[in-house]
Amino acid sequence: QVQLQESGPGLVKPSQTLSLTCTVSGGSISSGGYYWSWIRQHPGKGLEWIGYIYYSGSTYYNPSLKSRVTISVDTSKNQFSLKLSSVTAADTAVYYCARASGSYFFPYWGQGTLVTVSS
Amino acid sequence: EIVMTQSPATLSVSPGERATLSCRASQSVSSNLAWYQQKPGQAPRLLIYGASTRATGIPARFSGSGSGTEFTLTISSLQSEDFAVYYCQQYNNWRGTFGQGTKLEIK
């Protein structure tokens, strides 16, 4: 059973870069066939897909965030990461990492981590 | 972008009764539709994919139907643990989008 765990700072200052890592256990990122994903949820709101990365490094980003998002993968550590630049209070959210099937739905999720943007 | 619209925003139902939740897509997504359940403080849990296929371990009281632009999630006999927020998600292309959610509350 694959498990995902987010880690990173819970507080980021405005204009800085938000950085999170997702550690995968119970399965190898390198095995292929899955898209490793970031999704966020603003407080009390719905879900917003941020982007995916394939083990090969191919990425797909939400066009509304594309200019500020970078997702990368480290297969040696079985981790993938999110960087979101120039953050504002509007980026305050719970950030989830998830594994998408080849058909882009999400059977596996991390527990989520709250990131607050505040000075 | 495909916009997913869920209705109603809040649904009040008594335990043991049937609940019917709706999801509409702004354009056809074929059967590429998933449903998730989210409880407070938890990550979403996949219930249904392919519009009607239950995910592993999901009880038979959960069923999904529909194709194209109109979809329904039915919970046949509500249990106490079913009161939560439910989201639909289309994945007809790589840019999957979620609905805004339906909160299922105890009547």
PDB file of C-alpha atoms in Angstrom:
ATOM      1  CA  GLN A   1       0.000   0.000   0.000  1.00  0.00           C
ATOM      2  CA  VAL A   2       1.584   3.233  -1.111  1.00  0.00           C
ATOM      3  CA  GLN A   3       1.811   6.020   1.459  1.00  0.00           C
ATOM      4  CA  LEU A   4       2.651   9.673   0.949  1.00  0.00           C
ATOM      5  CA  GLN A   5       3.824  12.209   3.504  1.00  0.00           C
ATOM      6  CA  GLU A   6       4.217  15.940   3.016  1.00  0.00           C
ATOM      7  CA  SER A   7       6.903  17.936   4.815  1.00  0.00           C
ATOM      8  CA  GLY A   8       8.047  21.537   4.846  1.00  0.00           C
ATOM      9  CA  PRO A   9       7.625  24.873   6.604  1.00  0.00           C
ATOM     10  CA  GLY A  10       4.180  25.711   7.917  1.00  0.00           C
ATOM     11  CA  LEU A  11       4.783  29.446   7.683  1.00  0.00           C
ATOM     12  CA  VAL A  12       6.127  31.374   4.704  1.00  0.00           C
ATOM     13  CA  LYS A  13       6.539  35.126   4.354  1.00  0.00           C
ATOM     14  CA  PRO A  14       4.848  37.021   1.525  1.00  0.00           C
ATOM     15  CA  SER A  15       6.894  37.254  -1.693  1.00  0.00           C
ATOM     16  CA  GLN A  16       9.015  34.262  -0.684  1.00  0.00           C
ATOM     17  CA  THR A  17       8.996  30.747  -2.129  1.00  0.00           C
ATOM     18  CA  LEU A  18       6.917  27.958  -0.633  1.00  0.00           C
ATOM     19  CA  SER A  19       8.780  24.635  -0.689  1.00  0.00           C
ATOM     20  CA  LEU A  20       7.276  21.266   0.152  1.00  0.00           C
ATOM     21  CA  THR A  21       8.475  17.688  -0.234  1.00  0.00           C
ATOM     22  CA  CYS A  22       6.447  14.509  -0.519  1.00  0.00           C
ATOM     23  CA  THR A  23       8.088  11.271   0.578  1.00  0.00           C
ATOM     24  CA  VAL A  24       6.658   8.118  -0.945  1.00  0.00           C
ATOM     25  CA  SER A  25       6.773   4.731   0.743  1.00  0.00           C
ATOM     26  CA  GLY A  26       5.373   1.366  -0.242  1.00  0.00           C
ATOM     27  CA  GLY A  27       6.092   1.946  -3.900  1.00  0.00           C
ATOM     28  CA  SER A  28       8.745   3.369  -6.173  1.00  0.00           C
ATOM     29  CA  ILE A  29       8.303   6.618  -8.045  1.00  0.00           C
ATOM     30  CA  SER A  30      10.547   5.123 -10.719  1.00  0.00           C
ATOM     31  CA  SER A  31       8.216   2.238 -11.433  1.00  0.00           C
ATOM     32  CA  GLY A  32       6.257   4.379 -13.873  1.00  0.00           C
ATOM     33  CA  GLY A  33       2.601   4.491 -14.786  1.00  0.00           C
ATOM     34  CA  TYR A  34       1.620   7.115 -12.231  1.00  0.00           C
ATOM     35  CA  TYR A  35       1.554  10.862 -11.977  1.00  0.00           C
ATOM     36  CA  TRP A  36       2.842  12.363  -8.748  1.00  0.00           C
ATOM     37  CA  SER A  37       0.715  15.325  -7.903  1.00  0.00           C
ATOM     38  CA  TRP A  38       0.174  18.374  -5.743  1.00  0.00           C
ATOM     39  CA  ILE A  39      -3.305  19.592  -4.849  1.00  0.00           C
ATOM     40  CA  ARG A  40      -4.269  22.367  -2.469  1.00  0.00           C
ATOM     41  CA  GLN A  41      -7.338  23.349  -0.509  1.00  0.00           C
ATOM     42  CA  HIS A  42      -7.912  26.880   0.701  1.00  0.00           C
ATOM     43  CA  PRO A  43      -9.423  27.064   4.208  1.00  0.00           C
ATOM     44  CA  GLY A  44     -13.046  25.970   4.075  1.00  0.00           C
ATOM     45  CA  LYS A  45     -12.955  25.729   0.286  1.00  0.00           C
ATOM     46  CA  GLY A  46     -12.732  23.176  -2.482  1.00  0.00           C
ATOM     47  CA  LEU A  47      -9.807  21.380  -4.096  1.00  0.00           C
ATOM     48  CA  GLU A  48      -7.427  22.916  -6.636  1.00  0.00           C
ATOM     49  CA  TRP A  49      -5.065  20.808  -8.704  1.00  0.00           C
ATOM     50  CA  ILE A  50      -1.592  22.372  -8.873  1.00  0.00           C
ATOM     51  CA  GLY A  51       0.322  20.008 -11.106  1.00  0.00           C
ATOM     52  CA  TYR A  52       1.813  16.578 -11.803  1.00  0.00           C
ATOM     53  CA  ILE A  53       5.197  15.113 -12.488  1.00  0.00           C
ATOM     54  CA  TYR A  54       5.994  11.794 -14.115  1.00  0.00           C
ATOM     55  CA  TYR A  55       9.037   9.863 -12.971  1.00  0.00           C
ATOM     56  CA  SER A  56      10.814  10.818 -16.184  1.00  0.00           C
ATOM     57  CA  GLY A  57      10.531  14.459 -15.179  1.00  0.00           C
ATOM     58  CA  SER A  58       7.702  15.473 -17.486  1.00  0.00           C
ATOM     59  CA  THR A  59       5.507  18.048 -15.797  1.00  0.00           C
ATOM     60  CA  TYR A  60       1.979  19.373 -16.211  1.00  0.00           C
ATOM     61  CA  TYR A  61       0.884  22.508 -14.395  1.00  0.00           C
ATOM     62  CA  ASN A  62      -2.398  24.259 -13.748  1.00  0.00           C
ATOM     63  CA  PRO A  63      -2.292  27.198 -16.193  1.00  0.00           C
ATOM     64  CA  SER A  64      -3.472  29.560 -13.459  1.00  0.00           C
ATOM     65  CA  LEU A  65      -0.344  28.815 -11.402  1.00  0.00           C
ATOM     66  CA  LYS A  66       2.114  27.820 -14.110  1.00  0.00           C
ATOM     67  CA  SER A  67       4.242  30.960 -13.963  1.00  0.00           C
ATOM     68  CA  ARG A  68       5.006  30.382 -10.270  1.00  0.00           C
ATOM     69  CA  VAL A  69       5.115  26.570  -9.922  1.00  0.00           C
ATOM     70  CA  THR A  70       7.944  24.090 -10.215  1.00  0.00           C
ATOM     71  CA  ILE A  71       7.519  20.392  -9.449  1.00  0.00           C
ATOM     72  CA  SER A  72      10.584  18.173  -9.402  1.00  0.00           C
ATOM     73  CA  VAL A  73      11.362  14.559  -8.614  1.00  0.00           C
ATOM     74  CA  ASP A  74      14.250  12.849  -6.830  1.00  0.00           C
ATOM     75  CA  THR A  75      13.973   9.167  -7.642  1.00  0.00           C
ATOM     76  CA  SER A  76      17.007   8.300  -5.496  1.00  0.00           C
ATOM     77  CA  LYS A  77      15.138   9.508  -2.413  1.00  0.00           C
ATOM     78  CA  ASN A  78      11.691   8.445  -3.669  1.00  0.00           C
ATOM     79  CA  GLN A  79      10.510  12.021  -3.212  1.00  0.00           C
ATOM     80  CA  PHE A  80       8.955  14.755  -5.264  1.00  0.00           C
ATOM     81  CA  SER A  81       8.788  18.431  -4.449  1.00  0.00           C
ATOM     82  CA  LEU A  82       6.756  21.581  -4.969  1.00  0.00           C
ATOM     83  CA  LYS A  83       8.056  25.119  -5.214  1.00  0.00           C
ATOM     84  CA  LEU A  84       5.620  28.029  -5.453  1.00  0.00           C
ATOM     85  CA  SER A  85       7.233  31.420  -5.849  1.00  0.00           C
ATOM     86  CA  SER A  86       6.114  34.938  -4.963  1.00  0.00           C
ATOM     87  CA  VAL A  87       3.498  33.741  -2.507  1.00  0.00           C
ATOM     88  CA  THR A  88       0.740  35.915  -1.102  1.00  0.00           C
ATOM     89  CA  ALA A  89      -1.920  35.374   1.543  1.00  0.00           C
ATOM     90  CA  ALA A  90      -4.050  33.835  -1.209  1.00  0.00           C
ATOM     91  CA  ASP A  91      -1.647  30.877  -1.253  1.00  0.00           C
ATOM     92  CA  THR A  92      -2.508  29.981   2.341  1.00  0.00           C
ATOM     93  CA  ALA A  93      -3.944  26.473   2.080  1.00  0.00           C
ATOM     94  CA  VAL A  94      -3.608  22.836   3.003  1.00  0.00           C
ATOM     95  CA  TYR A  95      -1.268  21.291   0.466  1.00  0.00           C
ATOM     96  CA  TYR A  96      -1.701  17.623  -0.397  1.00  0.00           C
ATOM     97  CA  CYS A  97       0.545  15.345  -2.372  1.00  0.00           C
ATOM     98  CA  ALA A  98      -1.201  12.524  -4.168  1.00  0.00           C
ATOM     99  CA  ARG A  99      -0.594   9.768  -6.667  1.00  0.00           C
ATOM    100  CA  ALA A 100      -2.711   9.893  -9.774  1.00  0.00           C
ATOM    101  CA  SER A 101      -3.449   6.800 -11.756  1.00  0.00           C
ATOM    102  CA  GLY A 102      -2.637   6.787 -15.445  1.00  0.00           C
ATOM    103  CA  SER A 103      -6.131   8.177 -15.882  1.00  0.00           C
ATOM    104  CA  TYR A 104      -5.543  11.197 -13.635  1.00  0.00           C
ATOM    105  CA  PHE A 105      -7.776  10.432 -10.686  1.00  0.00           C
ATOM    106  CA  PHE A 106      -6.373  10.149  -7.145  1.00  0.00           C
ATOM    107  CA  PRO A 107      -6.583   6.906  -5.147  1.00  0.00           C
ATOM    108  CA  TYR A 108      -3.741   7.830  -2.797  1.00  0.00           C
ATOM    109  CA  TRP A 109      -3.257  11.033  -0.818  1.00  0.00           C
ATOM    110  CA  GLY A 110      -0.934  12.340   1.858  1.00  0.00           C
ATOM    111  CA  GLN A 111      -2.465  13.654   5.052  1.00  0.00           C
ATOM    112  CA  GLY A 112      -1.938  17.259   3.973  1.00  0.00           C
ATOM    113  CA  THR A 113       0.068  20.099   5.464  1.00  0.00           C
ATOM    114  CA  LEU A 114      -1.170  23.599   6.245  1.00  0.00           C
ATOM    115  CA  VAL A 115       0.977  26.371   4.857  1.00  0.00           C
ATOM    116  CA  THR A 116       0.219  29.878   6.060  1.00  0.00           C
ATOM    117  CA  VAL A 117       1.568  32.907   4.224  1.00  0.00           C
ATOM    118  CA  SER A 118       2.062  35.730   6.693  1.00  0.00           C
ATOM    119  CA  SER A 119       4.709  38.173   7.769  1.00  0.00           C
TER     120      SER A 119
ATOM    121  CA  GLU B   1     -11.131  24.589 -18.632  1.00  0.00           C
ATOM    122  CA  ILE B   2     -13.955  22.182 -17.835  1.00  0.00           C
ATOM    123  CA  VAL B   3     -16.070  23.565 -14.987  1.00  0.00           C
ATOM    124  CA  MET B   4     -17.709  21.101 -12.610  1.00  0.00           C
ATOM    125  CA  THR B   5     -20.853  22.230 -10.804  1.00  0.00           C
ATOM    126  CA  GLN B   6     -22.220  20.264  -7.859  1.00  0.00           C
ATOM    127  CA  SER B   7     -25.703  20.507  -6.407  1.00  0.00           C
ATOM    128  CA  PRO B   8     -27.001  21.073  -3.893  1.00  0.00           C
ATOM    129  CA  ALA B   9     -24.333  22.880  -1.882  1.00  0.00           C
ATOM    130  CA  THR B  10     -25.761  21.361   1.302  1.00  0.00           C
ATOM    131  CA  LEU B  11     -27.998  18.325   1.622  1.00  0.00           C
ATOM    132  CA  SER B  12     -29.771  17.431   4.858  1.00  0.00           C
ATOM    133  CA  VAL B  13     -30.786  13.782   5.147  1.00  0.00           C
ATOM    134  CA  SER B  14     -31.746  11.505   8.028  1.00  0.00           C
ATOM    135  CA  PRO B  15     -29.699   8.387   8.833  1.00  0.00           C
ATOM    136  CA  GLY B  16     -31.045   5.362   7.002  1.00  0.00           C
ATOM    137  CA  GLU B  17     -32.441   7.427   4.153  1.00  0.00           C
ATOM    138  CA  ARG B  18     -31.120   7.744   0.600  1.00  0.00           C
ATOM    139  CA  ALA B  19     -28.958  10.650  -0.499  1.00  0.00           C
ATOM    140  CA  THR B  20     -28.570  11.751  -4.111  1.00  0.00           C
ATOM    141  CA  LEU B  21     -25.802  14.175  -5.074  1.00  0.00           C
ATOM    142  CA  SER B  22     -25.408  15.712  -8.515  1.00  0.00           C
ATOM    143  CA  CYS B  23     -22.449  16.855 -10.567  1.00  0.00           C
ATOM    144  CA  ARG B  24     -22.599  18.582 -13.940  1.00  0.00           C
ATOM    145  CA  ALA B  25     -19.732  19.201 -16.354  1.00  0.00           C
ATOM    146  CA  SER B  26     -19.565  22.239 -18.630  1.00  0.00           C
ATOM    147  CA  GLN B  27     -18.711  19.907 -21.527  1.00  0.00           C
ATOM    148  CA  SER B  28     -18.676  16.175 -22.025  1.00  0.00           C
ATOM    149  CA  VAL B  29     -16.140  14.237 -19.949  1.00  0.00           C
ATOM    150  CA  SER B  30     -17.368  10.829 -21.151  1.00  0.00           C
ATOM    151  CA  SER B  31     -17.170   8.530 -18.089  1.00  0.00           C
ATOM    152  CA  ASN B  32     -14.006  10.141 -16.750  1.00  0.00           C
ATOM    153  CA  LEU B  33     -15.542  11.174 -13.465  1.00  0.00           C
ATOM    154  CA  ALA B  34     -14.506  10.425  -9.892  1.00  0.00           C
ATOM    155  CA  TRP B  35     -16.163  11.035  -6.548  1.00  0.00           C
ATOM    156  CA  TYR B  36     -14.362  11.687  -3.269  1.00  0.00           C
ATOM    157  CA  GLN B  37     -15.458  11.886   0.353  1.00  0.00           C
ATOM    158  CA  GLN B  38     -13.747  14.281   2.752  1.00  0.00           C
ATOM    159  CA  LYS B  39     -14.209  14.437   6.498  1.00  0.00           C
ATOM    160  CA  PRO B  40     -12.934  17.345   8.644  1.00  0.00           C
ATOM    161  CA  GLY B  41      -9.176  17.323   9.052  1.00  0.00           C
ATOM    162  CA  GLN B  42      -8.715  14.434   6.627  1.00  0.00           C
ATOM    163  CA  ALA B  43      -7.578  14.058   3.068  1.00  0.00           C
ATOM    164  CA  PRO B  44     -10.180  13.211   0.437  1.00  0.00           C
ATOM    165  CA  ARG B  45     -10.910   9.518  -0.062  1.00  0.00           C
ATOM    166  CA  LEU B  46     -11.628   8.104  -3.504  1.00  0.00           C
ATOM    167  CA  LEU B  47     -15.078   6.510  -3.650  1.00  0.00           C
ATOM    168  CA  ILE B  48     -15.902   6.103  -7.324  1.00  0.00           C
ATOM    169  CA  TYR B  49     -13.980   6.324 -10.598  1.00  0.00           C
ATOM    170  CA  GLY B  50     -15.029   5.772 -14.166  1.00  0.00           C
ATOM    171  CA  ALA B  51     -18.350   7.320 -13.102  1.00  0.00           C
ATOM    172  CA  SER B  52     -19.607   4.051 -11.617  1.00  0.00           C
ATOM    173  CA  THR B  53     -16.743   1.817 -10.408  1.00  0.00           C
ATOM    174  CA  ARG B  54     -16.333   1.646  -6.656  1.00  0.00           C
ATOM    175  CA  ALA B  55     -12.785   2.033  -5.392  1.00  0.00           C
ATOM    176  CA  THR B  56     -11.221  -0.686  -3.274  1.00  0.00           C
ATOM    177  CA  GLY B  57     -12.952  -1.118   0.084  1.00  0.00           C
ATOM    178  CA  ILE B  58     -15.865   1.200  -0.630  1.00  0.00           C
ATOM    179  CA  PRO B  59     -19.202  -0.161   0.645  1.00  0.00           C
ATOM    180  CA  ALA B  60     -21.868  -1.182  -1.832  1.00  0.00           C
ATOM    181  CA  ARG B  61     -24.258   1.488  -0.520  1.00  0.00           C
ATOM    182  CA  PHE B  62     -22.229   3.983  -2.576  1.00  0.00           C
ATOM    183  CA  SER B  63     -23.065   3.991  -6.265  1.00  0.00           C
ATOM    184  CA  GLY B  64     -22.301   6.300  -9.154  1.00  0.00           C
ATOM    185  CA  SER B  65     -24.026   6.811 -12.460  1.00  0.00           C
ATOM    186  CA  GLY B  66     -24.049   9.060 -15.477  1.00  0.00           C
ATOM    187  CA  SER B  67     -21.931   9.929 -18.489  1.00  0.00           C
ATOM    188  CA  GLY B  68     -21.243  12.919 -20.664  1.00  0.00           C
ATOM    189  CA  THR B  69     -22.174  15.948 -18.581  1.00  0.00           C
ATOM    190  CA  GLU B  70     -24.552  14.663 -15.896  1.00  0.00           C
ATOM    191  CA  PHE B  71     -23.488  12.479 -12.997  1.00  0.00           C
ATOM    192  CA  THR B  72     -25.007  11.240  -9.757  1.00  0.00           C
ATOM    193  CA  LEU B  73     -23.637   9.793  -6.538  1.00  0.00           C
ATOM    194  CA  THR B  74     -26.196   7.833  -4.541  1.00  0.00           C
ATOM    195  CA  ILE B  75     -25.786   6.631  -0.991  1.00  0.00           C
ATOM    196  CA  SER B  76     -28.548   4.108  -0.480  1.00  0.00           C
ATOM    197  CA  SER B  77     -28.918   4.051   3.310  1.00  0.00           C
ATOM    198  CA  LEU B  78     -26.974   6.703   5.144  1.00  0.00           C
ATOM    199  CA  GLN B  79     -24.768   5.664   8.003  1.00  0.00           C
ATOM    200  CA  SER B  80     -23.427   8.086  10.608  1.00  0.00           C
ATOM    201  CA  GLU B  81     -19.950   7.917   9.088  1.00  0.00           C
ATOM    202  CA  ASP B  82     -21.238   9.071   5.699  1.00  0.00           C
ATOM    203  CA  PHE B  83     -21.896  12.640   6.770  1.00  0.00           C
ATOM    204  CA  ALA B  84     -19.074  14.544   5.099  1.00  0.00           C
ATOM    205  CA  VAL B  85     -18.282  16.708   2.088  1.00  0.00           C
ATOM    206  CA  TYR B  86     -18.342  15.061  -1.329  1.00  0.00           C
ATOM    207  CA  TYR B  87     -16.439  16.251  -4.384  1.00  0.00           C
ATOM    208  CA  CYS B  88     -16.627  15.222  -7.997  1.00  0.00           C
ATOM    209  CA  GLN B  89     -13.597  15.455 -10.284  1.00  0.00           C
ATOM    210  CA  GLN B  90     -13.400  15.168 -14.043  1.00  0.00           C
ATOM    211  CA  TYR B  91     -10.269  13.671 -15.538  1.00  0.00           C
ATOM    212  CA  ASN B  92     -11.133  13.700 -19.201  1.00  0.00           C
ATOM    213  CA  ASN B  93      -7.776  15.318 -19.843  1.00  0.00           C
ATOM    214  CA  TRP B  94      -4.639  15.820 -17.866  1.00  0.00           C
ATOM    215  CA  ARG B  95      -6.022  18.991 -16.372  1.00  0.00           C
ATOM    216  CA  GLY B  96      -8.502  17.502 -13.959  1.00  0.00           C
ATOM    217  CA  THR B  97     -10.907  19.851 -12.229  1.00  0.00           C
ATOM    218  CA  PHE B  98     -12.986  19.436  -9.093  1.00  0.00           C
ATOM    219  CA  GLY B  99     -16.470  20.546  -8.224  1.00  0.00           C
ATOM    220  CA  GLN B 100     -17.001  22.901  -5.304  1.00  0.00           C
ATOM    221  CA  GLY B 101     -18.394  20.148  -3.090  1.00  0.00           C
ATOM    222  CA  THR B 102     -21.679  19.081  -1.508  1.00  0.00           C
ATOM    223  CA  LYS B 103     -21.892  18.985   2.272  1.00  0.00           C
ATOM    224  CA  LEU B 104     -24.029  16.088   3.448  1.00  0.00           C
ATOM    225  CA  GLU B 105     -25.368  16.845   6.898  1.00  0.00           C
ATOM    226  CA  ILE B 106     -27.568  15.085   9.378  1.00  0.00           C
ATOM    227  CA  LYS B 107     -31.206  16.127   9.296  1.00  0.00           C
TER     228      LYS B 107
END
